[in-house]
mmCIF file of C-alpha atoms in Angstrom:
data_model
loop_
_atom_site.group_PDB
_atom_site.id
_atom_site.type_symbol
_atom_site.label_atom_id
_atom_site.label_comp_id
_atom_site.label_asym_id
_atom_site.label_seq_id
_atom_site.Cartn_x
_atom_site.Cartn_y
_atom_site.Cartn_z
ATOM 1 C CA UNK A 1 0.000 0.000 0.000
ATOM 2 C CA UNK A 2 1.430 3.369 -1.018
ATOM 3 C CA UNK A 3 1.926 5.915 1.750
ATOM 4 C CA UNK A 4 1.120 9.577 1.167
ATOM 5 C CA UNK A 5 1.531 12.554 3.478
ATOM 6 C CA UNK A 6 -0.559 15.665 2.889
ATOM 7 C CA UNK A 7 0.292 18.814 4.838
ATOM 8 C CA UNK A 8 -2.644 21.202 5.087
ATOM 9 C CA UNK A 9 -6.359 20.592 5.586
ATOM 10 C CA UNK A 10 -7.995 23.014 3.162
ATOM 11 C CA UNK A 11 -10.199 22.382 0.135
ATOM 12 C CA UNK A 12 -7.479 20.750 -1.944
ATOM 13 C CA UNK A 13 -5.635 18.869 0.790
ATOM 14 C CA UNK A 14 -8.765 17.314 2.268
ATOM 15 C CA UNK A 15 -10.377 16.551 -1.089
ATOM 16 C CA UNK A 16 -7.196 14.801 -2.203
ATOM 17 C CA UNK A 17 -6.781 12.974 1.115
ATOM 18 C CA UNK A 18 -10.334 11.650 1.031
ATOM 19 C CA UNK A 19 -9.995 10.740 -2.631
ATOM 20 C CA UNK A 20 -6.788 8.762 -2.119
ATOM 21 C CA UNK A 21 -8.282 7.144 0.969
ATOM 22 C CA UNK A 22 -11.235 5.916 -1.095
ATOM 23 C CA UNK A 23 -8.771 4.186 -3.455
ATOM 24 C CA UNK A 24 -6.994 2.359 -0.655
ATOM 25 C CA UNK A 25 -3.954 4.580 -0.160
ATOM 26 C CA UNK A 26 -2.531 4.941 3.337
ATOM 27 C CA UNK A 27 -2.906 8.680 3.894
ATOM 28 C CA UNK A 28 -1.617 10.849 6.722
ATOM 29 C CA UNK A 29 -3.033 14.362 6.955
ATOM 30 C CA UNK A 30 -1.298 17.085 8.956
ATOM 31 C CA UNK A 31 -3.275 20.092 10.162
ATOM 32 C CA UNK A 32 -2.323 22.866 12.554
ATOM 33 C CA UNK A 33 -5.871 22.860 13.965
ATOM 34 C CA UNK A 34 -8.424 20.284 15.043
ATOM 35 C CA UNK A 35 -11.818 20.021 13.377
ATOM 36 C CA UNK A 36 -13.451 21.678 16.385
ATOM 37 C CA UNK A 37 -10.940 24.537 16.322
ATOM 38 C CA UNK A 38 -11.722 25.106 12.664
ATOM 39 C CA UNK A 39 -15.473 24.873 13.207
ATOM 40 C CA UNK A 40 -15.463 27.463 16.001
ATOM 41 C CA UNK A 41 -12.680 29.664 14.605
ATOM 42 C CA UNK A 42 -12.552 32.700 12.359
ATOM 43 C CA UNK A 43 -13.894 32.555 8.811
ATOM 44 C CA UNK A 44 -11.116 31.584 6.444
ATOM 45 C CA UNK A 45 -12.268 32.751 3.052
ATOM 46 C CA UNK A 46 -14.976 33.589 0.622
ATOM 47 C CA UNK A 47 -15.960 30.831 -1.728
ATOM 48 C CA UNK A 48 -18.402 30.239 -4.547
ATOM 49 C CA UNK A 49 -17.895 26.908 -6.232
ATOM 50 C CA UNK A 50 -19.159 26.366 -9.730
ATOM 51 C CA UNK A 51 -20.264 23.230 -11.553
ATOM 52 C CA UNK A 52 -16.909 21.672 -12.488
ATOM 53 C CA UNK A 53 -15.505 22.007 -8.971
ATOM 54 C CA UNK A 54 -18.745 20.806 -7.378
ATOM 55 C CA UNK A 55 -18.761 17.793 -9.682
ATOM 56 C CA UNK A 56 -15.303 16.777 -8.457
ATOM 57 C CA UNK A 57 -16.784 16.667 -4.943
ATOM 58 C CA UNK A 58 -19.803 14.708 -6.145
ATOM 59 C CA UNK A 59 -17.554 12.192 -7.906
ATOM 60 C CA UNK A 60 -15.969 11.414 -4.524
ATOM 61 C CA UNK A 61 -19.339 11.538 -2.727
ATOM 62 C CA UNK A 62 -18.187 14.490 -0.648
ATOM 63 C CA UNK A 63 -21.106 16.790 -1.486
ATOM 64 C CA UNK A 64 -22.484 16.514 2.050
ATOM 65 C CA UNK A 65 -24.121 19.957 2.120
ATOM 66 C CA UNK A 66 -25.612 20.176 -1.372
ATOM 67 C CA UNK A 67 -29.188 19.873 -0.124
ATOM 68 C CA UNK A 68 -28.670 22.584 2.524
ATOM 69 C CA UNK A 69 -26.603 25.228 0.754
ATOM 70 C CA UNK A 70 -28.319 27.903 -1.365
ATOM 71 C CA UNK A 71 -28.445 27.091 -5.072
ATOM 72 C CA UNK A 72 -26.867 30.008 -6.894
ATOM 73 C CA UNK A 73 -28.503 30.147 -10.311
ATOM 74 C CA UNK A 74 -26.761 33.195 -11.731
ATOM 75 C CA UNK A 75 -24.022 35.788 -11.482
ATOM 76 C CA UNK A 76 -25.135 39.403 -11.427
ATOM 77 C CA UNK A 77 -22.892 42.281 -12.475
ATOM 78 C CA UNK A 78 -23.356 45.945 -11.658
ATOM 79 C CA UNK A 79 -20.989 48.549 -13.056
ATOM 80 C CA UNK A 80 -20.951 51.637 -10.860
ATOM 81 C CA UNK A 81 -20.126 55.223 -11.672
ATOM 82 C CA UNK A 82 -18.672 56.565 -8.401
ATOM 83 C CA UNK A 83 -18.774 60.130 -9.720
ATOM 84 C CA UNK A 84 -22.522 60.116 -10.445
ATOM 85 C CA UNK A 85 -25.366 60.975 -8.048
ATOM 86 C CA UNK A 86 -26.591 57.970 -6.063
ATOM 87 C CA UNK A 87 -29.778 57.541 -8.075
ATOM 88 C CA UNK A 88 -27.764 57.426 -11.308
ATOM 89 C CA UNK A 89 -24.708 55.585 -10.043
ATOM 90 C CA UNK A 90 -25.446 52.165 -11.572
ATOM 91 C CA UNK A 91 -25.533 52.572 -15.353
ATOM 92 C CA UNK A 92 -25.073 48.825 -15.951
ATOM 93 C CA UNK A 93 -26.861 46.000 -14.094
ATOM 94 C CA UNK A 94 -27.591 42.491 -15.313
ATOM 95 C CA UNK A 95 -27.931 38.850 -14.260
ATOM 96 C CA UNK A 96 -26.206 36.098 -16.224
ATOM 97 C CA UNK A 97 -27.763 32.648 -15.934
ATOM 98 C CA UNK A 98 -25.547 29.684 -15.065
ATOM 99 C CA UNK A 99 -25.854 26.445 -17.024
ATOM 100 C CA UNK A 100 -25.677 24.592 -13.694
ATOM 101 C CA UNK A 101 -26.030 25.984 -10.193
ATOM 102 C CA UNK A 102 -23.136 27.080 -7.999
ATOM 103 C CA UNK A 103 -22.901 26.814 -4.199
ATOM 104 C CA UNK A 104 -20.985 28.271 -1.282
ATOM 105 C CA UNK A 105 -20.283 26.418 1.960
ATOM 106 C CA UNK A 106 -18.352 28.158 4.740
ATOM 107 C CA UNK A 107 -14.981 26.419 4.917
ATOM 108 C CA UNK A 108 -15.379 26.124 8.673
ATOM 109 C CA UNK A 109 -18.329 23.818 8.001
ATOM 110 C CA UNK A 110 -16.782 21.901 5.119
ATOM 111 C CA UNK A 111 -13.223 21.448 6.358
ATOM 112 C CA UNK A 112 -14.295 20.437 9.839
ATOM 113 C CA UNK A 113 -16.820 17.982 8.400
ATOM 114 C CA UNK A 114 -14.330 16.517 5.949
ATOM 115 C CA UNK A 115 -11.669 16.170 8.660
ATOM 116 C CA UNK A 116 -14.095 14.246 10.850
ATOM 117 C CA UNK A 117 -14.960 12.025 7.877
ATOM 118 C CA UNK A 118 -11.299 11.379 7.077
ATOM 119 C CA UNK A 119 -10.592 10.300 10.664
ATOM 120 C CA UNK A 120 -13.766 8.223 10.888
ATOM 121 C CA UNK A 121 -12.750 6.352 7.725
ATOM 122 C CA UNK A 122 -9.446 5.369 9.299
ATOM 123 C CA UNK A 123 -7.136 8.118 8.070
ATOM 124 C CA UNK A 124 -4.253 9.185 10.265
ATOM 125 C CA UNK A 125 -4.802 12.775 11.340
ATOM 126 C CA UNK A 126 -1.853 14.576 12.926
ATOM 127 C CA UNK A 127 -2.494 17.936 14.596
ATOM 128 C CA UNK A 128 0.802 19.710 14.217
ATOM 129 C CA UNK A 129 2.056 22.819 12.451
ATOM 130 C CA UNK A 130 4.602 21.354 10.059
ATOM 131 C CA UNK A 131 8.041 22.935 9.620
ATOM 132 C CA UNK A 132 10.652 22.261 6.948
ATOM 133 C CA UNK A 133 12.560 20.078 9.418
ATOM 134 C CA UNK A 134 9.452 17.906 9.850
ATOM 135 C CA UNK A 135 9.113 17.433 6.116
ATOM 136 C CA UNK A 136 12.803 16.564 5.856
ATOM 137 C CA UNK A 137 12.165 13.716 8.271
ATOM 138 C CA UNK A 138 8.838 12.584 6.814
ATOM 139 C CA UNK A 139 10.028 12.582 3.208
ATOM 140 C CA UNK A 140 11.991 9.420 3.987
ATOM 141 C CA UNK A 141 8.919 7.682 5.438
ATOM 142 C CA UNK A 142 6.382 8.314 2.677
ATOM 143 C CA UNK A 143 6.201 7.559 -1.023
ATOM 144 C CA UNK A 144 4.904 11.072 -1.687
ATOM 145 C CA UNK A 145 4.655 14.303 0.317
ATOM 146 C CA UNK A 146 2.262 17.029 -0.807
ATOM 147 C CA UNK A 147 2.129 20.520 0.695
ATOM 148 C CA UNK A 148 -1.276 22.214 0.582
ATOM 149 C CA UNK A 149 -0.777 24.653 3.469
ATOM 150 C CA UNK A 150 -0.457 28.032 1.773
ATOM 151 C CA UNK A 151 1.159 29.989 4.612
ATOM 152 C CA UNK A 152 4.157 29.800 6.898
ATOM 153 C CA UNK A 153 7.722 28.636 6.624
ATOM 154 C CA UNK A 154 7.185 25.709 4.295
ATOM 155 C CA UNK A 155 5.887 27.924 1.479
ATOM 156 C CA UNK A 156 9.457 29.226 1.153
ATOM 157 C CA UNK A 157 10.377 25.825 -0.285
ATOM 158 C CA UNK A 158 8.639 26.827 -3.508
ATOM 159 C CA UNK A 159 10.445 29.538 -5.464
ATOM 160 C CA UNK A 160 8.476 32.362 -7.085
ATOM 161 C CA UNK A 161 7.997 31.856 -10.821
ATOM 162 C CA UNK A 162 8.795 35.372 -12.050
ATOM 163 C CA UNK A 163 7.611 34.696 -15.603
ATOM 164 C CA UNK A 164 4.119 33.811 -14.330
ATOM 165 C CA UNK A 165 3.965 36.328 -11.443
ATOM 166 C CA UNK A 166 3.603 39.862 -12.847
ATOM 167 C CA UNK A 167 2.796 41.621 -9.574
ATOM 168 C CA UNK A 168 5.326 42.706 -6.968
ATOM 169 C CA UNK A 169 2.783 43.452 -4.241
ATOM 170 C CA UNK A 170 -0.887 43.109 -3.257
ATOM 171 C CA UNK A 171 -3.411 44.413 -5.772
ATOM 172 C CA UNK A 172 -6.373 44.612 -3.415
ATOM 173 C CA UNK A 173 -7.137 45.232 0.270
ATOM 174 C CA UNK A 174 -9.639 42.566 1.337
ATOM 175 C CA UNK A 175 -12.470 42.594 3.878
ATOM 176 C CA UNK A 176 -15.062 39.862 4.474
ATOM 177 C CA UNK A 177 -18.183 39.750 6.645
ATOM 178 C CA UNK A 178 -20.643 36.863 6.952
ATOM 179 C CA UNK A 179 -24.089 38.234 7.791
ATOM 180 C CA UNK A 180 -27.690 37.308 8.512
ATOM 181 C CA UNK A 181 -30.627 39.509 7.579
ATOM 182 C CA UNK A 182 -29.680 40.697 4.102
ATOM 183 C CA UNK A 183 -32.775 41.445 2.065
ATOM 184 C CA UNK A 184 -33.395 40.038 -1.436
ATOM 185 C CA UNK A 185 -32.508 41.857 -4.623
ATOM 186 C CA UNK A 186 -35.785 43.164 -6.130
ATOM 187 C CA UNK A 187 -34.665 42.024 -9.603
ATOM 188 C CA UNK A 188 -34.691 38.371 -8.507
ATOM 189 C CA UNK A 189 -36.367 38.172 -5.067
ATOM 190 C CA UNK A 190 -37.045 34.431 -5.212
ATOM 191 C CA UNK A 191 -33.679 33.289 -6.575
ATOM 192 C CA UNK A 192 -30.167 33.142 -5.184
ATOM 193 C CA UNK A 193 -27.452 34.787 -7.244
ATOM 194 C CA UNK A 194 -23.896 35.891 -6.604
ATOM 195 C CA UNK A 195 -23.481 39.616 -7.202
ATOM 196 C CA UNK A 196 -20.387 41.413 -8.526
ATOM 197 C CA UNK A 197 -20.456 45.176 -8.073
ATOM 198 C CA UNK A 198 -17.617 46.816 -9.989
ATOM 199 C CA UNK A 199 -16.563 50.333 -8.981
ATOM 200 C CA UNK A 200 -13.822 51.327 -11.455
ATOM 201 C CA UNK A 201 -10.762 52.826 -9.817
ATOM 202 C CA UNK A 202 -12.107 52.018 -6.345
ATOM 203 C CA UNK A 203 -12.676 48.269 -6.032
ATOM 204 C CA UNK A 204 -15.347 45.581 -6.025
ATOM 205 C CA UNK A 205 -18.137 44.398 -3.725
ATOM 206 C CA UNK A 206 -19.211 40.763 -3.960
ATOM 207 C CA UNK A 207 -22.366 39.410 -2.341
ATOM 208 C CA UNK A 208 -22.549 35.616 -2.121
ATOM 209 C CA UNK A 209 -25.329 33.469 -0.607
ATOM 210 C CA UNK A 210 -23.731 30.816 1.582
ATOM 211 C CA UNK A 211 -24.249 28.095 4.175
ATOM 212 C CA UNK A 212 -22.412 28.815 7.406
ATOM 213 C CA UNK A 213 -22.273 27.316 10.897
ATOM 214 C CA UNK A 214 -25.570 29.002 11.788
ATOM 215 C CA UNK A 215 -27.415 28.111 8.585
ATOM 216 C CA UNK A 216 -28.090 30.212 5.512
ATOM 217 C CA UNK A 217 -26.258 33.549 5.319
ATOM 218 C CA UNK A 218 -24.657 35.979 2.905
ATOM 219 C CA UNK A 219 -21.037 36.984 2.402
ATOM 220 C CA UNK A 220 -20.210 40.652 1.922
ATOM 221 C CA UNK A 221 -16.758 40.924 0.416
ATOM 222 C CA UNK A 222 -14.971 44.164 -0.431
ATOM 223 C CA UNK A 223 -11.839 44.330 -2.578
ATOM 224 C CA UNK A 224 -10.295 47.793 -2.454
ATOM 225 C CA UNK A 225 -7.569 49.227 -4.663
ATOM 226 C CA UNK A 226 -4.556 49.855 -2.360
ATOM 227 C CA UNK A 227 -4.298 53.498 -1.379
ATOM 228 C CA UNK A 228 -7.856 54.210 -2.512
ATOM 229 C CA UNK A 229 -11.021 55.020 -0.560
ATOM 230 C CA UNK A 230 -11.695 51.327 0.189
ATOM 231 C CA UNK A 231 -8.258 50.741 1.668
ATOM 232 C CA UNK A 232 -9.575 51.317 5.195
ATOM 233 C CA UNK A 233 -9.407 47.878 6.802
ATOM 234 C CA UNK A 234 -5.695 47.654 7.619
ATOM 235 C CA UNK A 235 -5.262 46.769 11.286
ATOM 236 C CA UNK A 236 -9.014 46.616 12.018
ATOM 237 C CA UNK A 237 -9.611 43.575 14.211
ATOM 238 C CA UNK A 238 -12.907 44.111 16.018
ATOM 239 C CA UNK A 239 -15.673 42.391 13.995
ATOM 240 C CA UNK A 240 -18.165 45.166 14.732
ATOM 241 C CA UNK A 241 -15.724 47.748 13.384
ATOM 242 C CA UNK A 242 -15.153 45.688 10.240
ATOM 243 C CA UNK A 243 -18.894 45.418 9.621
ATOM 244 C CA UNK A 244 -19.326 49.143 10.214
ATOM 245 C CA UNK A 245 -16.680 49.950 7.592
ATOM 246 C CA UNK A 246 -18.204 47.433 5.167
ATOM 247 C CA UNK A 247 -21.584 49.136 5.504
ATOM 248 C CA UNK A 248 -20.176 52.652 5.220
ATOM 249 C CA UNK A 249 -18.451 51.660 1.983
ATOM 250 C CA UNK A 250 -21.646 50.062 0.660
ATOM 251 C CA UNK A 251 -23.647 53.195 1.401
ATOM 252 C CA UNK A 252 -21.084 55.349 -0.396
ATOM 253 C CA UNK A 253 -20.292 53.239 -3.456
ATOM 254 C CA UNK A 254 -23.094 50.641 -3.874
ATOM 255 C CA UNK A 255 -26.261 52.202 -2.429
ATOM 256 C CA UNK A 256 -28.441 49.625 -4.225
ATOM 257 C CA UNK A 257 -26.788 46.918 -2.108
ATOM 258 C CA UNK A 258 -26.762 49.026 1.049
ATOM 259 C CA UNK A 259 -30.529 49.426 0.760
ATOM 260 C CA UNK A 260 -31.056 45.739 1.554
ATOM 261 C CA UNK A 261 -28.410 45.632 4.286
ATOM 262 C CA UNK A 262 -29.935 47.965 6.873
ATOM 263 C CA UNK A 263 -30.996 45.122 9.203
ATOM 264 C CA UNK A 264 -28.002 42.825 8.921
ATOM 265 C CA UNK A 265 -25.940 41.390 11.751
ATOM 266 C CA UNK A 266 -22.834 39.236 11.848
ATOM 267 C CA UNK A 267 -23.488 35.505 11.845
ATOM 268 C CA UNK A 268 -21.119 34.928 14.783
ATOM 269 C CA UNK A 269 -18.239 36.447 16.714
ATOM 270 C CA UNK A 270 -15.671 35.178 14.185
ATOM 271 C CA UNK A 271 -17.483 36.204 11.016
ATOM 272 C CA UNK A 272 -15.014 38.782 9.639
ATOM 273 C CA UNK A 273 -11.618 38.638 7.990
ATOM 274 C CA UNK A 274 -9.303 41.316 6.608
ATOM 275 C CA UNK A 275 -5.961 41.175 4.830
ATOM 276 C CA UNK A 276 -4.068 41.363 1.553
ATOM 277 C CA UNK A 277 -1.545 39.261 -0.326
ATOM 278 C CA UNK A 278 0.439 39.260 -3.522
ATOM 279 C CA UNK A 279 -0.814 37.021 -6.362
ATOM 280 C CA UNK A 280 2.009 34.569 -7.038
ATOM 281 C CA UNK A 281 2.766 31.464 -9.073
ATOM 282 C CA UNK A 282 5.549 29.300 -7.647
ATOM 283 C CA UNK A 283 7.717 26.426 -8.787
ATOM 284 C CA UNK A 284 5.698 23.307 -7.910
ATOM 285 C CA UNK A 285 8.643 21.224 -6.636
ATOM 286 C CA UNK A 286 10.195 21.988 -3.263
ATOM 287 C CA UNK A 287 13.643 20.652 -2.438
ATOM 288 C CA UNK A 288 14.288 19.788 1.203
ATOM 289 C CA UNK A 289 17.646 20.255 2.975
ATOM 290 C CA UNK A 290 18.133 16.478 3.035
ATOM 291 C CA UNK A 291 17.506 16.147 -0.679
ATOM 292 C CA UNK A 292 13.905 14.978 -0.575
ATOM 293 C CA UNK A 293 11.242 16.456 -2.837
ATOM 294 C CA UNK A 294 7.746 17.691 -2.040
ATOM 295 C CA UNK A 295 4.960 18.732 -4.414
ATOM 296 C CA UNK A 296 3.058 21.987 -3.888
ATOM 297 C CA UNK A 297 -0.726 21.927 -4.083
ATOM 298 C CA UNK A 298 -3.312 24.547 -5.112
ATOM 299 C CA UNK A 299 -2.651 28.034 -3.706
ATOM 300 C CA UNK A 300 0.754 27.022 -2.382
ATOM 301 C CA UNK A 301 1.871 27.175 -6.003
ATOM 302 C CA UNK A 302 -0.908 29.183 -7.713
ATOM 303 C CA UNK A 303 -2.170 31.934 -5.401
ATOM 304 C CA UNK A 304 -4.622 34.192 -7.221
ATOM 305 C CA UNK A 305 -6.409 37.215 -5.847
ATOM 306 C CA UNK A 306 -10.043 36.287 -5.072
ATOM 307 C CA UNK A 307 -11.439 38.997 -7.380
ATOM 308 C CA UNK A 308 -12.736 36.342 -9.808
ATOM 309 C CA UNK A 309 -13.741 33.773 -7.196
ATOM 310 C CA UNK A 310 -11.368 31.102 -8.461
ATOM 311 C CA UNK A 311 -9.628 30.025 -5.228
ATOM 312 C CA UNK A 312 -11.769 27.116 -4.069
ATOM 313 C CA UNK A 313 -12.576 26.185 -7.662
ATOM 314 C CA UNK A 314 -8.891 25.949 -8.569
ATOM 315 C CA UNK A 315 -8.203 24.031 -5.360
ATOM 316 C CA UNK A 316 -10.830 21.438 -6.255
ATOM 317 C CA UNK A 317 -9.504 21.171 -9.814
ATOM 318 C CA UNK A 318 -5.951 20.777 -8.498
ATOM 319 C CA UNK A 319 -6.976 17.958 -6.160
ATOM 320 C CA UNK A 320 -8.773 16.209 -9.020
ATOM 321 C CA UNK A 321 -5.804 16.573 -11.383
ATOM 322 C CA UNK A 322 -3.332 15.308 -8.788
ATOM 323 C CA UNK A 323 -5.589 12.404 -7.826
ATOM 324 C CA UNK A 324 -5.741 11.263 -11.452
ATOM 325 C CA UNK A 325 -1.967 11.629 -11.804
ATOM 326 C CA UNK A 326 -1.266 9.611 -8.640
ATOM 327 C CA UNK A 327 -3.653 6.833 -9.580
ATOM 328 C CA UNK A 328 -2.222 6.616 -13.102
ATOM 329 C CA UNK A 329 1.349 6.382 -11.790
ATOM 330 C CA UNK A 330 0.819 3.035 -10.083
ATOM 331 C CA UNK A 331 3.822 1.720 -8.138
ATOM 332 C CA UNK A 332 6.461 3.863 -9.830
ATOM 333 C CA UNK A 333 8.603 6.385 -7.963
ATOM 334 C CA UNK A 334 7.168 9.875 -7.541
ATOM 335 C CA UNK A 335 10.237 11.630 -8.903
ATOM 336 C CA UNK A 336 10.716 15.244 -9.980
ATOM 337 C CA UNK A 337 9.658 14.538 -13.558
ATOM 338 C CA UNK A 338 6.363 13.095 -12.353
ATOM 339 C CA UNK A 339 5.787 16.041 -9.981
ATOM 340 C CA UNK A 340 6.281 18.562 -12.761
ATOM 341 C CA UNK A 341 4.010 16.599 -15.078
ATOM 342 C CA UNK A 342 1.317 16.452 -12.362
ATOM 343 C CA UNK A 343 1.534 20.214 -11.910
ATOM 344 C CA UNK A 344 1.370 20.751 -15.667
ATOM 345 C CA UNK A 345 -1.898 18.832 -15.660
ATOM 346 C CA UNK A 346 -3.274 21.290 -13.102
ATOM 347 C CA UNK A 347 -1.754 24.347 -14.794
ATOM 348 C CA UNK A 348 -3.608 23.467 -18.000
ATOM 349 C CA UNK A 349 -6.751 24.837 -16.308
ATOM 350 C CA UNK A 350 -5.153 27.072 -13.661
ATOM 351 C CA UNK A 351 -3.399 29.233 -16.241
ATOM 352 C CA UNK A 352 -6.756 30.404 -17.539
ATOM 353 C CA UNK A 353 -7.973 31.328 -14.060
ATOM 354 C CA UNK A 354 -4.696 33.152 -13.415
ATOM 355 C CA UNK A 355 -4.821 35.100 -16.684
ATOM 356 C CA UNK A 356 -8.437 36.145 -16.143
ATOM 357 C CA UNK A 357 -7.821 37.123 -12.510
ATOM 358 C CA UNK A 358 -4.738 39.184 -13.321
ATOM 359 C CA UNK A 359 -6.636 40.910 -16.125
ATOM 360 C CA UNK A 360 -9.441 41.900 -13.749
ATOM 361 C CA UNK A 361 -6.958 43.362 -11.258
ATOM 362 C CA UNK A 362 -5.868 45.983 -13.788
ATOM 363 C CA UNK A 363 -8.085 48.902 -14.874
ATOM 364 C CA UNK A 364 -10.539 47.497 -17.438
ATOM 365 C CA UNK A 365 -9.731 48.125 -21.069
ATOM 366 C CA UNK A 366 -12.366 49.835 -23.205
ATOM 367 C CA UNK A 367 -13.439 46.672 -25.021
ATOM 368 C CA UNK A 368 -13.882 44.836 -21.684
ATOM 369 C CA UNK A 369 -16.148 47.647 -20.496
ATOM 370 C CA UNK A 370 -18.121 47.328 -23.721
ATOM 371 C CA UNK A 371 -18.543 43.582 -23.117
ATOM 372 C CA UNK A 372 -19.788 44.209 -19.589
ATOM 373 C CA UNK A 373 -22.124 46.948 -20.784
ATOM 374 C CA UNK A 374 -23.461 44.680 -23.540
ATOM 375 C CA UNK A 375 -24.618 42.162 -20.955
ATOM 376 C CA UNK A 376 -27.379 44.588 -19.954
ATOM 377 C CA UNK A 377 -29.114 44.313 -23.349
ATOM 378 C CA UNK A 378 -27.752 41.038 -24.746
ATOM 379 C CA UNK A 379 -28.612 38.086 -22.510
ATOM 380 C CA UNK A 380 -26.234 35.661 -24.304
ATOM 381 C CA UNK A 381 -23.339 37.943 -23.373
ATOM 382 C CA UNK A 382 -24.405 38.076 -19.725
ATOM 383 C CA UNK A 383 -24.812 34.288 -19.648
ATOM 384 C CA UNK A 384 -21.436 33.653 -21.269
ATOM 385 C CA UNK A 385 -19.569 35.899 -18.847
ATOM 386 C CA UNK A 386 -21.372 34.257 -15.920
ATOM 387 C CA UNK A 387 -20.446 30.755 -17.080
ATOM 388 C CA UNK A 388 -16.838 31.830 -17.501
ATOM 389 C CA UNK A 389 -16.570 31.662 -13.715
ATOM 390 C CA UNK A 390 -16.875 27.886 -14.118
ATOM 391 C CA UNK A 391 -14.639 27.630 -17.211
ATOM 392 C CA UNK A 392 -12.278 30.618 -17.503
ATOM 393 C CA UNK A 393 -10.686 29.032 -20.582
ATOM 394 C CA UNK A 394 -13.660 30.320 -22.572
ATOM 395 C CA UNK A 395 -12.502 33.908 -22.076
ATOM 396 C CA UNK A 396 -9.649 33.228 -24.494
ATOM 397 C CA UNK A 397 -12.142 33.270 -27.352
ATOM 398 C CA UNK A 398 -13.765 36.654 -26.759
ATOM 399 C CA UNK A 399 -12.517 38.592 -23.721
ATOM 400 C CA UNK A 400 -8.875 39.616 -23.937
ATOM 401 C CA UNK A 401 -8.467 40.951 -27.466
ATOM 402 C CA UNK A 402 -10.503 43.846 -28.819
ATOM 403 C CA UNK A 403 -10.878 42.326 -32.273
ATOM 404 C CA UNK A 404 -12.303 39.081 -30.906
ATOM 405 C CA UNK A 405 -14.584 40.935 -28.487
ATOM 406 C CA UNK A 406 -16.039 43.105 -31.227
ATOM 407 C CA UNK A 407 -16.492 40.130 -33.553
ATOM 408 C CA UNK A 408 -18.261 38.241 -30.792
ATOM 409 C CA UNK A 409 -20.612 41.136 -30.006
ATOM 410 C CA UNK A 410 -21.374 41.607 -33.679
ATOM 411 C CA UNK A 411 -22.247 37.928 -33.950
ATOM 412 C CA UNK A 412 -24.577 38.096 -30.952
ATOM 413 C CA UNK A 413 -26.328 41.185 -32.278
ATOM 414 C CA UNK A 414 -26.777 39.485 -35.634
ATOM 415 C CA UNK A 415 -28.073 36.354 -33.950
ATOM 416 C CA UNK A 416 -25.456 34.254 -35.716
ATOM 417 C CA UNK A 417 -22.855 31.674 -34.761
ATOM 418 C CA UNK A 418 -20.885 34.276 -32.823
ATOM 419 C CA UNK A 419 -23.551 34.198 -30.114
ATOM 420 C CA UNK A 420 -22.466 30.782 -28.880
ATOM 421 C CA UNK A 421 -20.319 29.973 -25.873
#
């Protein structure tokens, strides 16, 4: 029986651990927190998982919360004009329909539940914050060591890939609040949709229906351009203060969202999170002091800003790609060539998410604004952009280059072949 060590109990690490376990591998999972500590701790992220990522969970029968979590049937986009009067400040507003529903489950719920399942199924769970010295020791005991913990000392094992990492610092200041009591959007009062409110030059507000520890809730998530009017969360720790700043920013820049948030309250005492980080792609193979090799997983090696909601989706896709690569490798040695090939299998999809995310972190080009504006009057355009959250590779065909964008819009307006996704 092949022995595998996975360091880190997030979306990718746990999905991969449970997947390998189901195929008879002897899996050890290292986490710096217990399931109960995760369940009762601070929120760890935003997340909205689309069809492909959800299907990877279903394939492993890990979709434990599908019946409970809100079914997100569309992605709405509002384009704000921060210089206009409040009543005129939303010149573009539309809802793109998803081909298959998306869902969001608070990672405190999912990771704690998956950890309990892993242990109950006989997996070895080690509660310990791993250091490089630990991995040096363990690399001699296991056939394969995978690192899916995206913070701390061990991330330094994976060198920054300068060719794939265009940014030298954070591109957004981030603030998250999980809330109860948010009213429905009047445009779709009986349906759940994720909302993207774009405020050019200022930042973005995302509103995501979710399932949290206290049941159904909504995530309010601000991304502010560093140094701009939304860069106000640095050093704010008190959850009430975070929520107050979130609401003040909503009232100022997205009054149509603020109007349904006047009766909200935090879901729990740990329902806020603030921070910032630099989007980075890293070399997937880490070399230990003793000569052993470890393979980086998900955001350890591809850390994108959450502006396009790709984090948990990419993590699920990475776990699925690595699982297939491990199973296909049989009893052969997991050498450096195999590790790089496994990462290449993941990068085939991750590169599209990275390109799209990095594009959206820069000021939008004129043709991108025209695409977004077209979604208000051309439903196929709204639907195609919405479904790009599930498959960012599709953006290659119509999003990045002005000539392709204009040809696509012309085809939609003419009702021809160019309207397709």
